[in-house]
mmCIF file of C-alpha atoms in Angstrom:
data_model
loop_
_atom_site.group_PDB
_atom_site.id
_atom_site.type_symbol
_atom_site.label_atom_id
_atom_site.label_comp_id
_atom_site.label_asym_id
_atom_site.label_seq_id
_atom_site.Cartn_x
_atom_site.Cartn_y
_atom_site.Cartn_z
ATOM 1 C CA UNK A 1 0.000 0.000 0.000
ATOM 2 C CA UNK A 2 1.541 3.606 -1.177
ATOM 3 C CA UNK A 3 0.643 5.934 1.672
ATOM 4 C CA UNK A 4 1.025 9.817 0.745
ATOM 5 C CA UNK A 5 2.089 12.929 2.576
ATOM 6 C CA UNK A 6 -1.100 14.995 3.994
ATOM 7 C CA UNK A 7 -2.625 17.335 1.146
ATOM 8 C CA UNK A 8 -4.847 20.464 1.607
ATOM 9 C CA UNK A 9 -7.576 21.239 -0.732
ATOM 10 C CA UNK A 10 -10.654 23.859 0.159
ATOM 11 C CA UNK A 11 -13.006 24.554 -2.241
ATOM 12 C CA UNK A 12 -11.846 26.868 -4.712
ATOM 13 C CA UNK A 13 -13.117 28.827 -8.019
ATOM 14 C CA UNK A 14 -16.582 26.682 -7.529
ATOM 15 C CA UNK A 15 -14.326 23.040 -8.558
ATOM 16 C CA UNK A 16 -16.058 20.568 -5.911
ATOM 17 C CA UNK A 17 -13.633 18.547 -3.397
ATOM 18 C CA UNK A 18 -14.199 15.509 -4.558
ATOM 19 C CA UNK A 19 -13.052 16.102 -8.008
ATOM 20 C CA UNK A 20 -10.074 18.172 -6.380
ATOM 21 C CA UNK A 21 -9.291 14.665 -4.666
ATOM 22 C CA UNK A 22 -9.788 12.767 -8.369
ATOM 23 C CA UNK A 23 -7.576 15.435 -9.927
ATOM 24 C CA UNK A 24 -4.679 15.066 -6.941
ATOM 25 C CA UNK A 25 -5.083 10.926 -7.387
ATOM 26 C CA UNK A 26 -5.108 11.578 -11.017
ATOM 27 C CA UNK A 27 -1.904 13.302 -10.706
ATOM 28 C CA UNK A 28 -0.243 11.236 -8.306
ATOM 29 C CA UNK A 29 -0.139 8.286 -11.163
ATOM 30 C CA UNK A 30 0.781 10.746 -13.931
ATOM 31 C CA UNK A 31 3.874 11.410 -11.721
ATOM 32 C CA UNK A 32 5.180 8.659 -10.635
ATOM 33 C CA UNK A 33 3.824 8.015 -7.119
ATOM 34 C CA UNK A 34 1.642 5.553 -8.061
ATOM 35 C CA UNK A 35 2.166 2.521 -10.758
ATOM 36 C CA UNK A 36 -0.048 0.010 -12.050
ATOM 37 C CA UNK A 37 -0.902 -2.688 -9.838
ATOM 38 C CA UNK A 38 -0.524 -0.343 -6.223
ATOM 39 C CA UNK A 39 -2.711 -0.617 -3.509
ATOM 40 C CA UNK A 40 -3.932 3.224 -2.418
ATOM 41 C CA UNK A 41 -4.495 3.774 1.522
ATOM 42 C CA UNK A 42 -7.927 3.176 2.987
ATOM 43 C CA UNK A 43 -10.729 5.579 2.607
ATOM 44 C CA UNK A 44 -10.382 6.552 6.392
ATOM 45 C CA UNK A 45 -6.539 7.481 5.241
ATOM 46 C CA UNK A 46 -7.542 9.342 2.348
ATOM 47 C CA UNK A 47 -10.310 11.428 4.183
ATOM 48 C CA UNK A 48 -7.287 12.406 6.929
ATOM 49 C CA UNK A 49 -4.751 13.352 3.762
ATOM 50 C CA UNK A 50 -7.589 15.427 2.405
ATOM 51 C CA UNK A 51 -9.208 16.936 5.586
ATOM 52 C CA UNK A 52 -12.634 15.646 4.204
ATOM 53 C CA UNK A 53 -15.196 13.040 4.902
ATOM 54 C CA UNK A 54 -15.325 9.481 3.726
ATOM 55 C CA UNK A 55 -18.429 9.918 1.826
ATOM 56 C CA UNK A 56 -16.271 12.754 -0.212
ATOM 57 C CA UNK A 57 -13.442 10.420 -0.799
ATOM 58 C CA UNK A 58 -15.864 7.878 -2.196
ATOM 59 C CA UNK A 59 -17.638 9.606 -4.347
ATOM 60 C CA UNK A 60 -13.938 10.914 -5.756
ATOM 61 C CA UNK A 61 -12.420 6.890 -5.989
ATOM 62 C CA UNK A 62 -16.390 6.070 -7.781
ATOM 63 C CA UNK A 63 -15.537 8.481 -10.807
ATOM 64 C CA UNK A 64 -12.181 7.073 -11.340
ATOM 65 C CA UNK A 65 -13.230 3.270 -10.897
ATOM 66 C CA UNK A 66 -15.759 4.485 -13.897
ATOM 67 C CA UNK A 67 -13.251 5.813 -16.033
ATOM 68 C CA UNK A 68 -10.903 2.993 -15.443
ATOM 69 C CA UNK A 69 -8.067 4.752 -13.059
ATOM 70 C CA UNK A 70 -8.724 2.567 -10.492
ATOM 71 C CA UNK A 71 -10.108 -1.104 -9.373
ATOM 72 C CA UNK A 72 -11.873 -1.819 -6.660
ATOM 73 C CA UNK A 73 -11.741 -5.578 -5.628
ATOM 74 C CA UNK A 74 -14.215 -6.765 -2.923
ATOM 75 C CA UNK A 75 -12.292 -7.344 0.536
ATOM 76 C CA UNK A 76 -8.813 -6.251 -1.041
ATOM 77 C CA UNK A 77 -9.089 -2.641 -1.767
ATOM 78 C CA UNK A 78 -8.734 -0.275 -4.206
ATOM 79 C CA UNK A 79 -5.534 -0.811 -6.627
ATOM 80 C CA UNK A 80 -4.251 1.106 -9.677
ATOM 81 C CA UNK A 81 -5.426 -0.381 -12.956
ATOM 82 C CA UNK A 82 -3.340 1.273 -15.467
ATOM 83 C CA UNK A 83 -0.634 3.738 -14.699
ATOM 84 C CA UNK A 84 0.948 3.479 -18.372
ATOM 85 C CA UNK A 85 0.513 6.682 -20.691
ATOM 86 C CA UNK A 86 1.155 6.686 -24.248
ATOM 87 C CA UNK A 87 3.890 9.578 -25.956
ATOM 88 C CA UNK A 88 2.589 11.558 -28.616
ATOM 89 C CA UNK A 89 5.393 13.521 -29.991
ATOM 90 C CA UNK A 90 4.820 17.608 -30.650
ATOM 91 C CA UNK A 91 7.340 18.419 -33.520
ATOM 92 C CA UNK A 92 7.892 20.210 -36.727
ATOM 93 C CA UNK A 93 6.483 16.649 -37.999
ATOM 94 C CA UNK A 94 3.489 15.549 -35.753
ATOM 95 C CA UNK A 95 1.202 12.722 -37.343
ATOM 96 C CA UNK A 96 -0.920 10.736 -34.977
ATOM 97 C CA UNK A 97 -0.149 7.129 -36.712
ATOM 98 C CA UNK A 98 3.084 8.033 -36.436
ATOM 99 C CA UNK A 99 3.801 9.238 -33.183
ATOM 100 C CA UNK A 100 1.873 6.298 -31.545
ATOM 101 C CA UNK A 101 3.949 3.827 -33.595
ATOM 102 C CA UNK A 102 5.237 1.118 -31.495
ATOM 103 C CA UNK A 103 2.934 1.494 -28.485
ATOM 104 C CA UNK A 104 -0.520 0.633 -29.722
ATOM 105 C CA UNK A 105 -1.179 -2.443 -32.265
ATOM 106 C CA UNK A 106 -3.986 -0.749 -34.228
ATOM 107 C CA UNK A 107 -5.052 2.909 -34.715
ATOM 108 C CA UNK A 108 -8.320 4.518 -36.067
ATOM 109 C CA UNK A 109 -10.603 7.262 -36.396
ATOM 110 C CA UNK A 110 -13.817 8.821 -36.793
ATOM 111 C CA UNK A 111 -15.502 11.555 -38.566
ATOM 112 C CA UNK A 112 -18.402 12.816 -35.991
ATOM 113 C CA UNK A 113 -19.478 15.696 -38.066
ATOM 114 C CA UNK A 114 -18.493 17.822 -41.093
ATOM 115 C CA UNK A 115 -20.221 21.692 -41.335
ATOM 116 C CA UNK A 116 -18.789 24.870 -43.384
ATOM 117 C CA UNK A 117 -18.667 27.997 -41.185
ATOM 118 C CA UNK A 118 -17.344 31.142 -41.201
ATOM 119 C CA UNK A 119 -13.639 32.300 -39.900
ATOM 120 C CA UNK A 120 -13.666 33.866 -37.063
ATOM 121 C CA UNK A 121 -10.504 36.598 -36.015
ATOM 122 C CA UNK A 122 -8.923 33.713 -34.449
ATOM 123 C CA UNK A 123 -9.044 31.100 -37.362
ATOM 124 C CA UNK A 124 -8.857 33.939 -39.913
ATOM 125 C CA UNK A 125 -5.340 35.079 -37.975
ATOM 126 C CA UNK A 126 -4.075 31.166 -37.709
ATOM 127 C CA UNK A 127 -4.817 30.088 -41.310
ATOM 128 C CA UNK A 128 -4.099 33.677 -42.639
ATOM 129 C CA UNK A 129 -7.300 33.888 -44.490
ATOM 130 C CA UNK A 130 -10.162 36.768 -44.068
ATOM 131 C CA UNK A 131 -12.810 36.908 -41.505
ATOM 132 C CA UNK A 132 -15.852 35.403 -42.607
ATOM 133 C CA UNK A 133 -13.763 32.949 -45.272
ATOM 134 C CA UNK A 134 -15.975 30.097 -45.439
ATOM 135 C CA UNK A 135 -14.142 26.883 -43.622
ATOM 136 C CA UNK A 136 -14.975 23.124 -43.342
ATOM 137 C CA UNK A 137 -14.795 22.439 -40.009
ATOM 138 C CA UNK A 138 -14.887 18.555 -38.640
ATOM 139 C CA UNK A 139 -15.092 16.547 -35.420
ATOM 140 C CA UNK A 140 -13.191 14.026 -34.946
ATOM 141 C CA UNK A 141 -12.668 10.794 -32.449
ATOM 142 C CA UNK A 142 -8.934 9.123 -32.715
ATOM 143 C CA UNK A 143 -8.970 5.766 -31.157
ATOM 144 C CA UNK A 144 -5.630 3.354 -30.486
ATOM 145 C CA UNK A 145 -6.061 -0.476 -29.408
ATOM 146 C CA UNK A 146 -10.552 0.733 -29.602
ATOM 147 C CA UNK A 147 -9.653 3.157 -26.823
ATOM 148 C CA UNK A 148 -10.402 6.842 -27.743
ATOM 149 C CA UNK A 149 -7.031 9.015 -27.217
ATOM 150 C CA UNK A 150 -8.021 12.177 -29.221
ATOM 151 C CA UNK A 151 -11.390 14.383 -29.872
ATOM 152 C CA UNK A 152 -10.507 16.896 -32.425
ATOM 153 C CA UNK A 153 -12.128 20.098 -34.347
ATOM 154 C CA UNK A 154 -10.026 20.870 -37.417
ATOM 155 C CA UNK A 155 -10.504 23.867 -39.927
ATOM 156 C CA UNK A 156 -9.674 23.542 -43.578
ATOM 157 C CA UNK A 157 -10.518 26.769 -46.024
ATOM 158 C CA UNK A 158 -13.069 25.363 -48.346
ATOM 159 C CA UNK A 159 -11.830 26.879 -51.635
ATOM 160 C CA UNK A 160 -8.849 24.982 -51.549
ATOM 161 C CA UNK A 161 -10.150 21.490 -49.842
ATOM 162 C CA UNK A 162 -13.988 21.520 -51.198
ATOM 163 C CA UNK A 163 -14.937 17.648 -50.191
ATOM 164 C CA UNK A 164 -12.371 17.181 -48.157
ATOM 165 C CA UNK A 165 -14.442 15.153 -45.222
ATOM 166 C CA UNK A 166 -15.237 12.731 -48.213
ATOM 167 C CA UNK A 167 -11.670 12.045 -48.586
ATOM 168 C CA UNK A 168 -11.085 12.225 -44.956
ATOM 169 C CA UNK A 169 -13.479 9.273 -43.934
ATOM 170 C CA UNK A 170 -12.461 6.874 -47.751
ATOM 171 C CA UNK A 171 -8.622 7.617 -46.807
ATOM 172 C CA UNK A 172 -9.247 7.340 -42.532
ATOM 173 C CA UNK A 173 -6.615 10.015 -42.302
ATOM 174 C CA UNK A 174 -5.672 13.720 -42.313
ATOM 175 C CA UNK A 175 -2.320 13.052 -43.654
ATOM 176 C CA UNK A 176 -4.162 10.354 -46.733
ATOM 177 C CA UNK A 177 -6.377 12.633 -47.271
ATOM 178 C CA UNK A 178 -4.109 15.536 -48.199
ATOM 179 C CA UNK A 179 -2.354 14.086 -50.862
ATOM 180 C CA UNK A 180 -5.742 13.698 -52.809
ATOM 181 C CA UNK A 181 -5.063 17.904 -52.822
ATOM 182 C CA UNK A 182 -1.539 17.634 -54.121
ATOM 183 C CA UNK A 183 -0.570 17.943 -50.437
ATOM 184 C CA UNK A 184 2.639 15.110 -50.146
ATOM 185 C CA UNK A 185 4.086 16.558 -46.867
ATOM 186 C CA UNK A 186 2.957 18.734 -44.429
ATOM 187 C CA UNK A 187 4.862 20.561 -41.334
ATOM 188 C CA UNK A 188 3.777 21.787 -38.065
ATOM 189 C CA UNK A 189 3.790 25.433 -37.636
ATOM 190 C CA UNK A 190 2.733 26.595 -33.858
ATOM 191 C CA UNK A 191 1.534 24.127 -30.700
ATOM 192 C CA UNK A 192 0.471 25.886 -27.341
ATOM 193 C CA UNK A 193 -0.538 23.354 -25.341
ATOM 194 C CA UNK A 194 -3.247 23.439 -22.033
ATOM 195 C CA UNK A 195 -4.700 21.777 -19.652
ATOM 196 C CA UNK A 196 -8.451 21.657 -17.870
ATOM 197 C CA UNK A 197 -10.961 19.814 -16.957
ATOM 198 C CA UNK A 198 -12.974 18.299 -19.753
ATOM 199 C CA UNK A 199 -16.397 19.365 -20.877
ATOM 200 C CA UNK A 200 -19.618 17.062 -21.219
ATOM 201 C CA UNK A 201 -19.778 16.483 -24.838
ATOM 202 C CA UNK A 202 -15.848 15.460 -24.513
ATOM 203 C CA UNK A 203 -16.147 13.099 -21.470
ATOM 204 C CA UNK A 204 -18.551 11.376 -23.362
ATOM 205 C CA UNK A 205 -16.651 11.095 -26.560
ATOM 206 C CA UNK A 206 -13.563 10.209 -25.157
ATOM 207 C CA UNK A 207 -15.055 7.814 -22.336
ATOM 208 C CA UNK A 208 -14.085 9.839 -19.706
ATOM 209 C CA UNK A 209 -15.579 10.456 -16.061
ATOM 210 C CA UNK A 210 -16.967 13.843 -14.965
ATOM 211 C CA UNK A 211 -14.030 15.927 -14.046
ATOM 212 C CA UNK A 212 -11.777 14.230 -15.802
ATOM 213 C CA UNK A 213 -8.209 16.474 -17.065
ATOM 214 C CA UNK A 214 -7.879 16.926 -20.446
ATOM 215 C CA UNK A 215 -4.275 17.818 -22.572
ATOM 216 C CA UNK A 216 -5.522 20.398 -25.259
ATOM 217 C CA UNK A 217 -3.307 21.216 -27.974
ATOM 218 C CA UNK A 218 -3.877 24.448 -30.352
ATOM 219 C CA UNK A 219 -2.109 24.070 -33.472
ATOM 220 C CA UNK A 220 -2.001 24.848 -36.934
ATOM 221 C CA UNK A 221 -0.054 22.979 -39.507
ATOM 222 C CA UNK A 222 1.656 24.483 -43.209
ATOM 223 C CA UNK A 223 2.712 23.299 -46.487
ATOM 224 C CA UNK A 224 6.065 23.122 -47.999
ATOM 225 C CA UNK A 225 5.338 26.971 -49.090
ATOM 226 C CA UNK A 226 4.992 27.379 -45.209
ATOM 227 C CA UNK A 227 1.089 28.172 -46.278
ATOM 228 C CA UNK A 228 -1.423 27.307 -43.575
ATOM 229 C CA UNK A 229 -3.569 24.384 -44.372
ATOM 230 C CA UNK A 230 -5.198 23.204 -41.171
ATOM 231 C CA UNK A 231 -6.160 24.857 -37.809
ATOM 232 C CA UNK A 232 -6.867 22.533 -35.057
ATOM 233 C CA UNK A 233 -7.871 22.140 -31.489
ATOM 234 C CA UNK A 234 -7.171 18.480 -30.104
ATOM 235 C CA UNK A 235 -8.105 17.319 -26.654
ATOM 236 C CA UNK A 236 -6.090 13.968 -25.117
ATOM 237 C CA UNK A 237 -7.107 12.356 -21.729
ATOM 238 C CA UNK A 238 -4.556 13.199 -19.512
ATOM 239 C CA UNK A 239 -4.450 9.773 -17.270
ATOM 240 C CA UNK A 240 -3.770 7.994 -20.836
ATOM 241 C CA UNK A 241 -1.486 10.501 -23.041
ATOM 242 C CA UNK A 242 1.784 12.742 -22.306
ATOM 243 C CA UNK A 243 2.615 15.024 -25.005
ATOM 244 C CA UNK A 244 6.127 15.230 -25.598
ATOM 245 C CA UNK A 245 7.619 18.382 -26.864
#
């Protein structure tokens, strides 16, 4: 059994204490303290390390049993069930097939939705375009080994990529379908990278317990003329992805 050193929490810009406990578990495997396969203290422990009551702890250890942190087994305790994160690479060169190579057997995706809309001073600014160009926008789910490790929106100015979600979901890939466009190789140009706590609609796409921590990268990618092609805004479960820079 890993026993750790007494931490405060007190509730704090309206985030309840029992995800504050998930979140400080969370982060205690992304860190090393905890492994796969380790035994976490009693709930009587954990109420003392937090300064809460028990009911508070379990409610906190019930959201990450559901999203597959932890195991309970019946007269043993609660363990770790999977400590081990994947790498996903952040580099002038970042494809997701790629990057995952040699840690997952198979890797797929899916197109959730496909819309034109307008640019807004953001988009218009990262894909140097004018406000109000008109932009296919799509929603995507990445999955490696059937787990979902990415939920994506990427922007694409329509004038150059007209049918491009077509192509996207007979290729099954960003990178595939690009070279239908003339598009052979592609770079990345910018990455700022975030964290918080995911949203509904995301926890729900990714398989993810309320309050669950999210990785969200902004980036937008260029062609070999350093011209922007795609804007997009990627969100990876934190307890199953590190983003290496």
């Amino acid at each position: 059994m890993t026993i750790l050193s007494r931490t405060e929490i007190a509730p704090a810009g309206g985030v309840a204490l029992w995800r504050q406990i998930a979140d400080a578990i969370r982060l205690d495997i992304i860190g090393g303290k905890l492994e796969s396969g380790d035994k976490l203290a009693g709930e009587l422990s954990l109420a003392e390390r937090f300064g809460v009551n028990r009911h508070t702890v379990r409610r906190a250890l019930a959201v990450l049993e559901e999203e597959g942190v932890l195991r309970a087994e019946h007269g043993r305790g609660t363990f770790v069930a999977e400590a081990r994160r994947l790498s996903y690479p952040i580099g002038r060169r970042t494809r997701f097939s790629e990057g995952l190579a040699g840690q997952v057997r198979q890797r797929s995706s899916q197109l959730l939705s496909s819309k034109i809309e307008r640019a807004t001073a953001r988009l218009a600014e990262a894909l140097a375009v004018q406000v109000g160009t008109r932009l296919i926008r799509q929603e995507t789910v990445s999955f490696a080994d059937g787990r979902p490790l990415a939920r994506a929106s990427g922007w694409f100015p329509e004038t150059r990529f007209a049918g491009f979600d077509t192509a996207y979901v007979e290729t099954g890939s960003v990178t595939a379908a690009l070279r239908r466009y003339g598009i052979e190789d592609y770079s990345r140009g910018s990455t700022r990278i975030s964290a918080r706590h995911a949203t509904t609609e995301e926890a729900q796409a990714l398989k993810l317990a309320p309050g669950a921590v999210v990785l969200v990268s902004d980036a937008v990618d260029l062609d070999a003329e350093g011209v922007p092609i795609h804007a997009m805004l990627t969100r990876f479960p934190a307890d199953r992805m590190e983003l290496v820079v």
